[in-house]
PDB file of C-alpha atoms and ligand atoms in Angstrom:
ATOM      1  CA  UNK E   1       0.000   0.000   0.000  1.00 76.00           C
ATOM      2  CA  UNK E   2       1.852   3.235  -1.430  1.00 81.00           C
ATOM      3  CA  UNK E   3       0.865   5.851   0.557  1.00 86.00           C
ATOM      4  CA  UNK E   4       4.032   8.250   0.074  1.00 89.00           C
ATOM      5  CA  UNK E   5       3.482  12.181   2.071  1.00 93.00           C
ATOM      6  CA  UNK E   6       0.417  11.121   3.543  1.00 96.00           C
ATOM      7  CA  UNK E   7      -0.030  12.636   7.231  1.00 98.00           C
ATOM      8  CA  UNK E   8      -2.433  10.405   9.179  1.00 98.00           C
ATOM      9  CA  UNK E   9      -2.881  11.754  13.111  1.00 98.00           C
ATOM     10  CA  UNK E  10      -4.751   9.770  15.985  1.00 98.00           C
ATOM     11  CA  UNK E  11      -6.026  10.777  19.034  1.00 98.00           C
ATOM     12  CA  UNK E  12      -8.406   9.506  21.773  1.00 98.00           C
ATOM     13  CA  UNK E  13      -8.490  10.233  25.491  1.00 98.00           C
ATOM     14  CA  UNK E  14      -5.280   8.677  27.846  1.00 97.00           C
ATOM     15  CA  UNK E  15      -5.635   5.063  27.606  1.00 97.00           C
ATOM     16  CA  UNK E  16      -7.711   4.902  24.739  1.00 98.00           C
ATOM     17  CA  UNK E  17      -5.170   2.712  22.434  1.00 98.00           C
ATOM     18  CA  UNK E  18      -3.262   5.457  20.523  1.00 98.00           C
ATOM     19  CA  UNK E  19       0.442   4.892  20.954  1.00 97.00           C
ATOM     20  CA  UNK E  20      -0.610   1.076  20.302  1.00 97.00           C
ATOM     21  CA  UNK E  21      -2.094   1.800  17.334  1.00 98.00           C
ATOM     22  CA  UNK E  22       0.500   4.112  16.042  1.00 98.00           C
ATOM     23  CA  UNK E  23       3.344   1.514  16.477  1.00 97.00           C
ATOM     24  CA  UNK E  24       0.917  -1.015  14.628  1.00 98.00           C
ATOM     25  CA  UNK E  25      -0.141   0.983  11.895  1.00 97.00           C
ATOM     26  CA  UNK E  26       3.612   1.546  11.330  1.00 97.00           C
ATOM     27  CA  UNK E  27       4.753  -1.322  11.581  1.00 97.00           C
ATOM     28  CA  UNK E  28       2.085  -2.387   8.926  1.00 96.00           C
ATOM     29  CA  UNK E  29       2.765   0.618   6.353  1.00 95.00           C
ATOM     30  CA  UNK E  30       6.692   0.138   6.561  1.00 95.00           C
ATOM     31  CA  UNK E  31       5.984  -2.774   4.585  1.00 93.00           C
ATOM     32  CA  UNK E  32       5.390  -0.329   1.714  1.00 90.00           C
ATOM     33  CA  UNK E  33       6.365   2.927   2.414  1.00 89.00           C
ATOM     34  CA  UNK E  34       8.942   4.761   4.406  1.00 95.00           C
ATOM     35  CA  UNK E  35       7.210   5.389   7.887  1.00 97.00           C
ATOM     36  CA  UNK E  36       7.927   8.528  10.528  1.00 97.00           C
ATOM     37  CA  UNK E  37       6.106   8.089  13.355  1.00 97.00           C
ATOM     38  CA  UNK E  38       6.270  11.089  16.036  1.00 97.00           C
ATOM     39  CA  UNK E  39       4.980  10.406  20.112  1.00 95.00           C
ATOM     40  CA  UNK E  40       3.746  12.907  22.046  1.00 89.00           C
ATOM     41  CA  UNK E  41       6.207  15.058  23.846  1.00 86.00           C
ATOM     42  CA  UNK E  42       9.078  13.524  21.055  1.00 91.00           C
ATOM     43  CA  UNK E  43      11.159  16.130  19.746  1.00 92.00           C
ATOM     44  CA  UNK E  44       9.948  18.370  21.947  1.00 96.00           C
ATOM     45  CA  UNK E  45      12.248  21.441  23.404  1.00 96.00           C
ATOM     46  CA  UNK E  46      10.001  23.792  25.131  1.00 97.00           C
ATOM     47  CA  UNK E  47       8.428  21.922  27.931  1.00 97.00           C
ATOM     48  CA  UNK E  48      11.824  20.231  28.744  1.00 97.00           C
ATOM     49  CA  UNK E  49      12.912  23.498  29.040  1.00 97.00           C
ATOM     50  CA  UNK E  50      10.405  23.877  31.288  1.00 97.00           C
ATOM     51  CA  UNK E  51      11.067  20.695  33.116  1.00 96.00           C
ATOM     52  CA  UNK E  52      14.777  21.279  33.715  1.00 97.00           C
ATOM     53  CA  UNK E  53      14.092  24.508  35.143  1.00 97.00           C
ATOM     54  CA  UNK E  54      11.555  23.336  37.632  1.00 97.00           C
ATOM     55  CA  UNK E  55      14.262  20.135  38.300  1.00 97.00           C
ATOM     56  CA  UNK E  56      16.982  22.805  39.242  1.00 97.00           C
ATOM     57  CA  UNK E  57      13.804  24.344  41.870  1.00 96.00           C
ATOM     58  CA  UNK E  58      13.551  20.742  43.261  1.00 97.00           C
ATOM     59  CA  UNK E  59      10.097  20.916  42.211  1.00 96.00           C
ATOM     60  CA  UNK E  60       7.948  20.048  39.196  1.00 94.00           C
ATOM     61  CA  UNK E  61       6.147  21.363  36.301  1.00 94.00           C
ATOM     62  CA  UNK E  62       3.113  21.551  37.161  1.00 93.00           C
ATOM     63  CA  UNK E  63       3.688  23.069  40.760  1.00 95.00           C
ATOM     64  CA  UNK E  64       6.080  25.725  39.103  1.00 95.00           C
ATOM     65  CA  UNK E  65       4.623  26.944  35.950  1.00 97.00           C
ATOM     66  CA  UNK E  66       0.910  28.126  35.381  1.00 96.00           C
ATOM     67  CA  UNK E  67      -1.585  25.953  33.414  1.00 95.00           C
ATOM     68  CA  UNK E  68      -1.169  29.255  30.493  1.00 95.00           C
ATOM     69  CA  UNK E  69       2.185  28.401  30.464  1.00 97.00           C
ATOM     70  CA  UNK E  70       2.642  25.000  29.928  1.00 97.00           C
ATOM     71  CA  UNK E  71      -0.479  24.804  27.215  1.00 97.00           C
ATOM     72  CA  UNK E  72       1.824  27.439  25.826  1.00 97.00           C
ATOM     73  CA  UNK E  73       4.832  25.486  25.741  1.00 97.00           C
ATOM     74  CA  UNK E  74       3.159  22.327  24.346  1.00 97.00           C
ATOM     75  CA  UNK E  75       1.454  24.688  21.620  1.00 97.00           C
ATOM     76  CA  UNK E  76       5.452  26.177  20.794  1.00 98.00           C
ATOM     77  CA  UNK E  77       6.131  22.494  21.052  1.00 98.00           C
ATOM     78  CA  UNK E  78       3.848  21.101  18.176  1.00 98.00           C
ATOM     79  CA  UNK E  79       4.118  24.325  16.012  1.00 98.00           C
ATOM     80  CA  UNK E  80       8.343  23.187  16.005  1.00 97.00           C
ATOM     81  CA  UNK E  81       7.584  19.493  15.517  1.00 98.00           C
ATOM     82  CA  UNK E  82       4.650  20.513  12.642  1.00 98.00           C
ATOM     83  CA  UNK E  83       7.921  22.775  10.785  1.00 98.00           C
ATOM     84  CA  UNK E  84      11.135  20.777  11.887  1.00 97.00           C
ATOM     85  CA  UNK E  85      10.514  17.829  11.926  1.00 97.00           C
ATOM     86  CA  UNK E  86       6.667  16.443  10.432  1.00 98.00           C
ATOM     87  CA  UNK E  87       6.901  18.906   7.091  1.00 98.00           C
ATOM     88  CA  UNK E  88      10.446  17.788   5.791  1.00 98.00           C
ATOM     89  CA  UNK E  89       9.174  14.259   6.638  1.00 97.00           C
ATOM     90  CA  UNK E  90       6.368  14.434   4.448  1.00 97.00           C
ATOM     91  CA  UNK E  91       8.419  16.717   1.707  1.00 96.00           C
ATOM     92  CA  UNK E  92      10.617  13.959   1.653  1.00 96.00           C
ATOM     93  CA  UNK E  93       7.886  11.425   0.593  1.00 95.00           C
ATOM     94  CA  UNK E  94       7.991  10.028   4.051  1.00 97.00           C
ATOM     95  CA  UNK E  95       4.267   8.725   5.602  1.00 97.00           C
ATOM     96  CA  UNK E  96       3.793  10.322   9.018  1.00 98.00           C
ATOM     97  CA  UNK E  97       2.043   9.298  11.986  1.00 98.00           C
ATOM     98  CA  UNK E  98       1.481  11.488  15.244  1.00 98.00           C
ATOM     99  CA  UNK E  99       0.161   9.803  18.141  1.00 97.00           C
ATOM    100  CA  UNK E 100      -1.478  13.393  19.612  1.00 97.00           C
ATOM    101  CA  UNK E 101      -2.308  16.066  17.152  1.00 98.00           C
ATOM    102  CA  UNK E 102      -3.962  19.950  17.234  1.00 97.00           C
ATOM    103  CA  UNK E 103      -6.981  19.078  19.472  1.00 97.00           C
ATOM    104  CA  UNK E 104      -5.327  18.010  22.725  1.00 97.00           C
ATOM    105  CA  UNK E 105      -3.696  21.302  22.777  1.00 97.00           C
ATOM    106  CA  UNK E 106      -7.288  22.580  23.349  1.00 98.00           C
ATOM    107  CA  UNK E 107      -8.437  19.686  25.356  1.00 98.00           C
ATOM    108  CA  UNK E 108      -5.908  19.750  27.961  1.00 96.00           C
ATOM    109  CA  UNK E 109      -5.447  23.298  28.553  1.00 96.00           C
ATOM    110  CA  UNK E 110      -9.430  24.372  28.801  1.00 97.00           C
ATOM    111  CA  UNK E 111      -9.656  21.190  31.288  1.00 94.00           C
ATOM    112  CA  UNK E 112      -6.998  23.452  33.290  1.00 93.00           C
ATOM    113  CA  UNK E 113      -8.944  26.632  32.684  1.00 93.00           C
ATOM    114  CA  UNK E 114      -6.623  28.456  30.839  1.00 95.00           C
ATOM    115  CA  UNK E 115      -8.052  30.657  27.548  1.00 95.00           C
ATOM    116  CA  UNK E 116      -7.457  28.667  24.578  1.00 96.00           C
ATOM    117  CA  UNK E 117      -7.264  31.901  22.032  1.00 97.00           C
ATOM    118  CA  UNK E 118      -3.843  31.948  21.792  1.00 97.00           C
ATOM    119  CA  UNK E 119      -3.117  27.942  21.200  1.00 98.00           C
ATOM    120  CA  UNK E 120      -6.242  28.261  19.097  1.00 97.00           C
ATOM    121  CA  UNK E 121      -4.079  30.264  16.702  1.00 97.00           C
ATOM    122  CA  UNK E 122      -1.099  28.356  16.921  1.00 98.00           C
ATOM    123  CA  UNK E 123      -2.882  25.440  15.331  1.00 98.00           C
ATOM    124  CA  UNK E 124      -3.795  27.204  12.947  1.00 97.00           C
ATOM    125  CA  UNK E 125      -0.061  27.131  11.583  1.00 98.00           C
ATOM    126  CA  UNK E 126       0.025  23.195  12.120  1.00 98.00           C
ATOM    127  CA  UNK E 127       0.612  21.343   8.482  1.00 98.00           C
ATOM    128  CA  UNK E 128      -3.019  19.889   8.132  1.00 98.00           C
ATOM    129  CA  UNK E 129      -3.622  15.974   8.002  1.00 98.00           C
ATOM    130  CA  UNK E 130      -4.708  14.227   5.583  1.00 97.00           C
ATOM    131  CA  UNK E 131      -6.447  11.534   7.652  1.00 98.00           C
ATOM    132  CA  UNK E 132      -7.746  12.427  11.739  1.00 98.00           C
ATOM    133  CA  UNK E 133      -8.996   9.033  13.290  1.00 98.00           C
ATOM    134  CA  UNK E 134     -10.363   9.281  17.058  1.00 98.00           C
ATOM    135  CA  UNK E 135     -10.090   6.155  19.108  1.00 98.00           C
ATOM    136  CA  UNK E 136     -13.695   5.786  21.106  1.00 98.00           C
ATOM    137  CA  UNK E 137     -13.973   4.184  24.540  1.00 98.00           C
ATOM    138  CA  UNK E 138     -15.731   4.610  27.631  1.00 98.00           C
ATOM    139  CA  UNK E 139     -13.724   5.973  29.926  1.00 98.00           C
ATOM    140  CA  UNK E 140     -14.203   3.052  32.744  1.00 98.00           C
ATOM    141  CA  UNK E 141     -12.274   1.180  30.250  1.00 98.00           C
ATOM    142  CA  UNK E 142      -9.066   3.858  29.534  1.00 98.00           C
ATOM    143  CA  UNK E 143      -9.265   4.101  33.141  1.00 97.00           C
ATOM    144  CA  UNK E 144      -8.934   0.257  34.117  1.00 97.00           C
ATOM    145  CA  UNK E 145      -5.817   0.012  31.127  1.00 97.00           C
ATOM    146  CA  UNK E 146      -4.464   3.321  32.259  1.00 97.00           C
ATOM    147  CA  UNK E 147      -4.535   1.260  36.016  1.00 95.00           C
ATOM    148  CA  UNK E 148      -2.973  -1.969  34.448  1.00 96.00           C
ATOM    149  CA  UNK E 149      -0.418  -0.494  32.154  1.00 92.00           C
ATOM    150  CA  UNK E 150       1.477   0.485  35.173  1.00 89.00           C
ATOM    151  CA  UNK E 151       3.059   3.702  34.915  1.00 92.00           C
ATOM    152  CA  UNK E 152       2.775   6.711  36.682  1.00 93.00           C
ATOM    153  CA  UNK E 153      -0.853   8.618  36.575  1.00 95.00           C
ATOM    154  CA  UNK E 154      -0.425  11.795  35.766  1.00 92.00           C
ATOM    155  CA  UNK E 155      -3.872  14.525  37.333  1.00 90.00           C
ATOM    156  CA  UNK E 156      -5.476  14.598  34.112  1.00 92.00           C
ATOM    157  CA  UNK E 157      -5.495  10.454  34.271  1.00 95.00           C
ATOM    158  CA  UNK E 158      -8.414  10.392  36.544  1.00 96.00           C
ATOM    159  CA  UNK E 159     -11.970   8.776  35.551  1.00 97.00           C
ATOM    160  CA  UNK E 160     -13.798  12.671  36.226  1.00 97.00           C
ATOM    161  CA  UNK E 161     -10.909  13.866  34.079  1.00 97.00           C
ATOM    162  CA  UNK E 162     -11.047  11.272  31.155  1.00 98.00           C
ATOM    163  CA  UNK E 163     -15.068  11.793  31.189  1.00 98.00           C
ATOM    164  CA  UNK E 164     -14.706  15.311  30.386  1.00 98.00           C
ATOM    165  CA  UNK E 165     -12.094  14.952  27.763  1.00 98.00           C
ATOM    166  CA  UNK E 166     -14.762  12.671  25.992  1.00 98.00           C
ATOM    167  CA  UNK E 167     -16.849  15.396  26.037  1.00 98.00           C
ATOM    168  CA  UNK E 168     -14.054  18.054  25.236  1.00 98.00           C
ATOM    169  CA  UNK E 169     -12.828  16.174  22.218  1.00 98.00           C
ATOM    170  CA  UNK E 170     -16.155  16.080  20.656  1.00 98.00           C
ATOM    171  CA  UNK E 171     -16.904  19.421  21.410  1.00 98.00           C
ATOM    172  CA  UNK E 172     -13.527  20.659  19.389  1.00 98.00           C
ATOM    173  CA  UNK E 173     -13.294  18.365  16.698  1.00 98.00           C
ATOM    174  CA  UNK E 174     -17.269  20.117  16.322  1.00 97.00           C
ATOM    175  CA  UNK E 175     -16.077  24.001  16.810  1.00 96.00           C
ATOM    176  CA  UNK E 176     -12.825  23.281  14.547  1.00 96.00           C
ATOM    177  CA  UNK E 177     -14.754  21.987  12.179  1.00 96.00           C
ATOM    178  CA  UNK E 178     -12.176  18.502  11.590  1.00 97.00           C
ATOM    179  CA  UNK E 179     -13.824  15.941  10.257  1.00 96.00           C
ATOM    180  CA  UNK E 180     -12.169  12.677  12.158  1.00 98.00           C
ATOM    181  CA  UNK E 181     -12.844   8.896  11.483  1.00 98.00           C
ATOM    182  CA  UNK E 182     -14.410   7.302  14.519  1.00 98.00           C
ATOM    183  CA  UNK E 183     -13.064   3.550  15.357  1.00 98.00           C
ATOM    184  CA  UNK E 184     -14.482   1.474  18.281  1.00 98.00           C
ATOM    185  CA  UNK E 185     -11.200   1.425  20.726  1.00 98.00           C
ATOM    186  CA  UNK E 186     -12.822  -1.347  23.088  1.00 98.00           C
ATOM    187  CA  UNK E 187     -12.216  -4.130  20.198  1.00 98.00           C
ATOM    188  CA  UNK E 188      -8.965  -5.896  20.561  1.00 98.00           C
ATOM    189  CA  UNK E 189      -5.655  -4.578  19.228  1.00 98.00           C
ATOM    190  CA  UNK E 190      -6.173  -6.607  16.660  1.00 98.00           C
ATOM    191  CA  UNK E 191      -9.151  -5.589  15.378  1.00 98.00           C
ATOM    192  CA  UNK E 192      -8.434  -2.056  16.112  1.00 98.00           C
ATOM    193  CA  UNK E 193      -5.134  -2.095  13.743  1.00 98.00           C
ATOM    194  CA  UNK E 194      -7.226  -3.669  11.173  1.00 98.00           C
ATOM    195  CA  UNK E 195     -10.149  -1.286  11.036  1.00 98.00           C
ATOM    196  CA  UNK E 196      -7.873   1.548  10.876  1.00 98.00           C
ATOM    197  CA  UNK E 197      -5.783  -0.549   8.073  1.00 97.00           C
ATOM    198  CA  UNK E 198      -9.167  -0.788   6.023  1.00 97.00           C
ATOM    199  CA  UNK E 199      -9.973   3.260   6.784  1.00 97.00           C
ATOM    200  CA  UNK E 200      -6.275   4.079   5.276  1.00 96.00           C
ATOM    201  CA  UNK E 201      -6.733   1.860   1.976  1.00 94.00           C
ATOM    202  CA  UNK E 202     -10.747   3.220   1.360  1.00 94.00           C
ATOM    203  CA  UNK E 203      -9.028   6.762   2.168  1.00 94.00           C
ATOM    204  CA  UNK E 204      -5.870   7.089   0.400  1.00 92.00           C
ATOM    205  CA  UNK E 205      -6.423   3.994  -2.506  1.00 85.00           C
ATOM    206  CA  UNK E 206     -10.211   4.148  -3.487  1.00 61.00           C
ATOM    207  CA  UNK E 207     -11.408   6.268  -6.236  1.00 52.00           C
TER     208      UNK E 207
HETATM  209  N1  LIG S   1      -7.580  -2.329  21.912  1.00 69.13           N
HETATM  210  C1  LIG S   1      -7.034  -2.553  23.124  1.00 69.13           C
HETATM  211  N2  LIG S   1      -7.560  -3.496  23.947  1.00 69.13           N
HETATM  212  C2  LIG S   1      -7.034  -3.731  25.169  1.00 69.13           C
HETATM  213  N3  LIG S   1      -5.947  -3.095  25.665  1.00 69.13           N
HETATM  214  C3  LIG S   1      -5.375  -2.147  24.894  1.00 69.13           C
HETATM  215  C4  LIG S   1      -5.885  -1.831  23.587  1.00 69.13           C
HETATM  216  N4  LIG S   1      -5.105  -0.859  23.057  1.00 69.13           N
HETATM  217  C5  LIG S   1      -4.157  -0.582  23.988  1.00 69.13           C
HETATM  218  N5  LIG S   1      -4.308  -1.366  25.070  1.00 69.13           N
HETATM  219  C6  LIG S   1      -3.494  -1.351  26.310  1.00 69.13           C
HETATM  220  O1  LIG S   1      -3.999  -0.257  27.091  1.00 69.13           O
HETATM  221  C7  LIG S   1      -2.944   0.509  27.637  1.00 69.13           C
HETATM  222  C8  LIG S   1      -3.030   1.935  27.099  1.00 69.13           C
HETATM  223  O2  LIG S   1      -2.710   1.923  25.707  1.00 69.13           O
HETATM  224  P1  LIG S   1      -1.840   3.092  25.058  1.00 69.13           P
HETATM  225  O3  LIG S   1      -1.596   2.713  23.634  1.00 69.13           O
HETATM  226  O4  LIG S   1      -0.669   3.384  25.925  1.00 69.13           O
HETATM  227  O5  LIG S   1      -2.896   4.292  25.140  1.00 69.13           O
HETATM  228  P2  LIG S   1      -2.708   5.871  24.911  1.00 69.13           P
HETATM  229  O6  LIG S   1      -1.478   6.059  24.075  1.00 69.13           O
HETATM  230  O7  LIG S   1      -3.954   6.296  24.206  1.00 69.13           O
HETATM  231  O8  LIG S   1      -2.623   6.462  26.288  1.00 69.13           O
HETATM  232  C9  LIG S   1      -1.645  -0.217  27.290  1.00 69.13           C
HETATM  233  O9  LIG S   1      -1.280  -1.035  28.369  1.00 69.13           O
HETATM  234  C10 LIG S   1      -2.019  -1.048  26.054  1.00 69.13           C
HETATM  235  O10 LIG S   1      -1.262  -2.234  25.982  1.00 69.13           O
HETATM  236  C1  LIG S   2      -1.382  16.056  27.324  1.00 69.13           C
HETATM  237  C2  LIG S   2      -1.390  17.487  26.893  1.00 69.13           C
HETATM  238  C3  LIG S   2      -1.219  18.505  27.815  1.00 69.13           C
HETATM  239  N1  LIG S   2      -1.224  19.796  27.400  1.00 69.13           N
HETATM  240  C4  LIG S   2      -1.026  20.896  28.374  1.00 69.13           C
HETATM  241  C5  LIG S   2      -2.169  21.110  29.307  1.00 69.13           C
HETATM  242  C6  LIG S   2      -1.559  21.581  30.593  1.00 69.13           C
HETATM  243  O1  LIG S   2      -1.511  23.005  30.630  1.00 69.13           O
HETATM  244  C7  LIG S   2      -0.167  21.036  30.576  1.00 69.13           C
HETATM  245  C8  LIG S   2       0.054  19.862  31.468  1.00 69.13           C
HETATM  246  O2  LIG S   2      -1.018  19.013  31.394  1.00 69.13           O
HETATM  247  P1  LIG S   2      -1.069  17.700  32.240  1.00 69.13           P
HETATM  248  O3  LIG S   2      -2.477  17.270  32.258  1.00 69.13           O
HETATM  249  O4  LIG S   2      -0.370  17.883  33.513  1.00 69.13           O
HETATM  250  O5  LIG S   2      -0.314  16.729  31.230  1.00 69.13           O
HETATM  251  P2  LIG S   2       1.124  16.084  31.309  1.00 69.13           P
HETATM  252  O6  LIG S   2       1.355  15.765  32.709  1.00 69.13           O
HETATM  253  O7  LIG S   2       0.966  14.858  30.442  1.00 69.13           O
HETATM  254  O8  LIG S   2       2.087  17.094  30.761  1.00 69.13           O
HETATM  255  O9  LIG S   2       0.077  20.619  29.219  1.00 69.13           O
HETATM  256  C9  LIG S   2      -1.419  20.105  26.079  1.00 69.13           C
HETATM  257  O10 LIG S   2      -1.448  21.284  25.702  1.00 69.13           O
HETATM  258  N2  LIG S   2      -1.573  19.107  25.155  1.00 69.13           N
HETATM  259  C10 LIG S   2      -1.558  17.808  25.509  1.00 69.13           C
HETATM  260  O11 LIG S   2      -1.679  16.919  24.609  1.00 69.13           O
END
């Protein structure tokens, strides 16, 4: 499946399958194509910054820097990866995945109160993708695999906190007006890789 400069982003709430289903759909398209795939937080240089200052303070990010300014720094953060790093990718013929896209710089930072204006017009510099699929699940079920995958919770992985970024995500993909694939996350793996496999060939290789 040739699929050459094709940007494909998924998102979903914390738990909801995404970084799984980036490494599988990768792992699937190498087969064919040359494959960048780009994690949350990867590449980043802003919030590190902000990290390593807070480090030095003995303290952390989030109890030294306001909600504003870490939404901030994740906005700079994206905006960098979107011109460094995903554009030359994609110039280069190279098929991108993000695990994490525009939207959860909205999400996270309204959850937290903070105005969204500013990373509102941030995204709008973002190179646009070509295919937006949102992983669905209730969150009792992110919860119990956010419980069983074992690493640290961070506040926002809650079950109040996932609820409302259900809600938030539909609200923004709605007010942004991104159309975004829907694929039932509670299937297995599995099935989850292979729906979104089918959704990338009716997309890109249909018509
Ligand atoms: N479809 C699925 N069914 C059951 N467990 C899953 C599924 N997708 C992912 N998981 C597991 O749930 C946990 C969260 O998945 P992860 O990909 O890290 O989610 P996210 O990146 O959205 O936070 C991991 O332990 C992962 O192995
Ligand atoms: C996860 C995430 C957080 N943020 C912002 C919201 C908050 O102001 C700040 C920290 O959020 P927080 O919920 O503490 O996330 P994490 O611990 O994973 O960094 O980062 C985004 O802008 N986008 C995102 O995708």
């Amino acid at each position: 499946m040739n699929i050459h400069g094709k940007f494909i982003c998924i998102y979903g709430i914390d738990g909801s399958g995404k970084s799984t289903l980036a490494q599988n759909i990768s792992t699937y398209l190498s087969n064919f194509n040359e494959v960048k795939t780009f994690y949350s937080q990867e590449d980043a240089i802003f919030t590190p910054e902000l990290e390593a200052v807070a480090k030095k303070l003995n303290t952390s990010r989030r109890e030294c820097f306001s909600p504003i300014l870490r939404g901030g720094s994740w906005g700079l953060d994206l905006l960098h990866k979107s011109m460094y790093h995903i554009e030359p990718a994609l110039g280069s013929g190279k098929t991108v995945i993000t695990d994490r896209y525009s939207i959860c710089n909205l999400v996270y930072p309204y959850i937290n109160n903070v105005d969204i204006g500013i990373l509102r017009r941030i995204n709008n510099l973002l190179i646009k993708p070509d295919l937006n699929v949102y992983l669905e699940v209730p969150h009792e079920i992110a919860w119990q695999r956010l419980k069983e995958r074992g690493k640290k919770l961070t506040p926002k992985e809650t079950p109040e906190k996932l609820q409302e970024a259900i809600k938030l995500y539909d609200y923004f993909f709605k007010i942004e007006s991104i159309s975004v694939e829907r694929l039932d996350a509670t299937l297995s793996t599995n099935q989850v890789t292979d729906m979104a496999i089918e959704l990338i060939k009716s997309r890109f290789l249909d018509g």
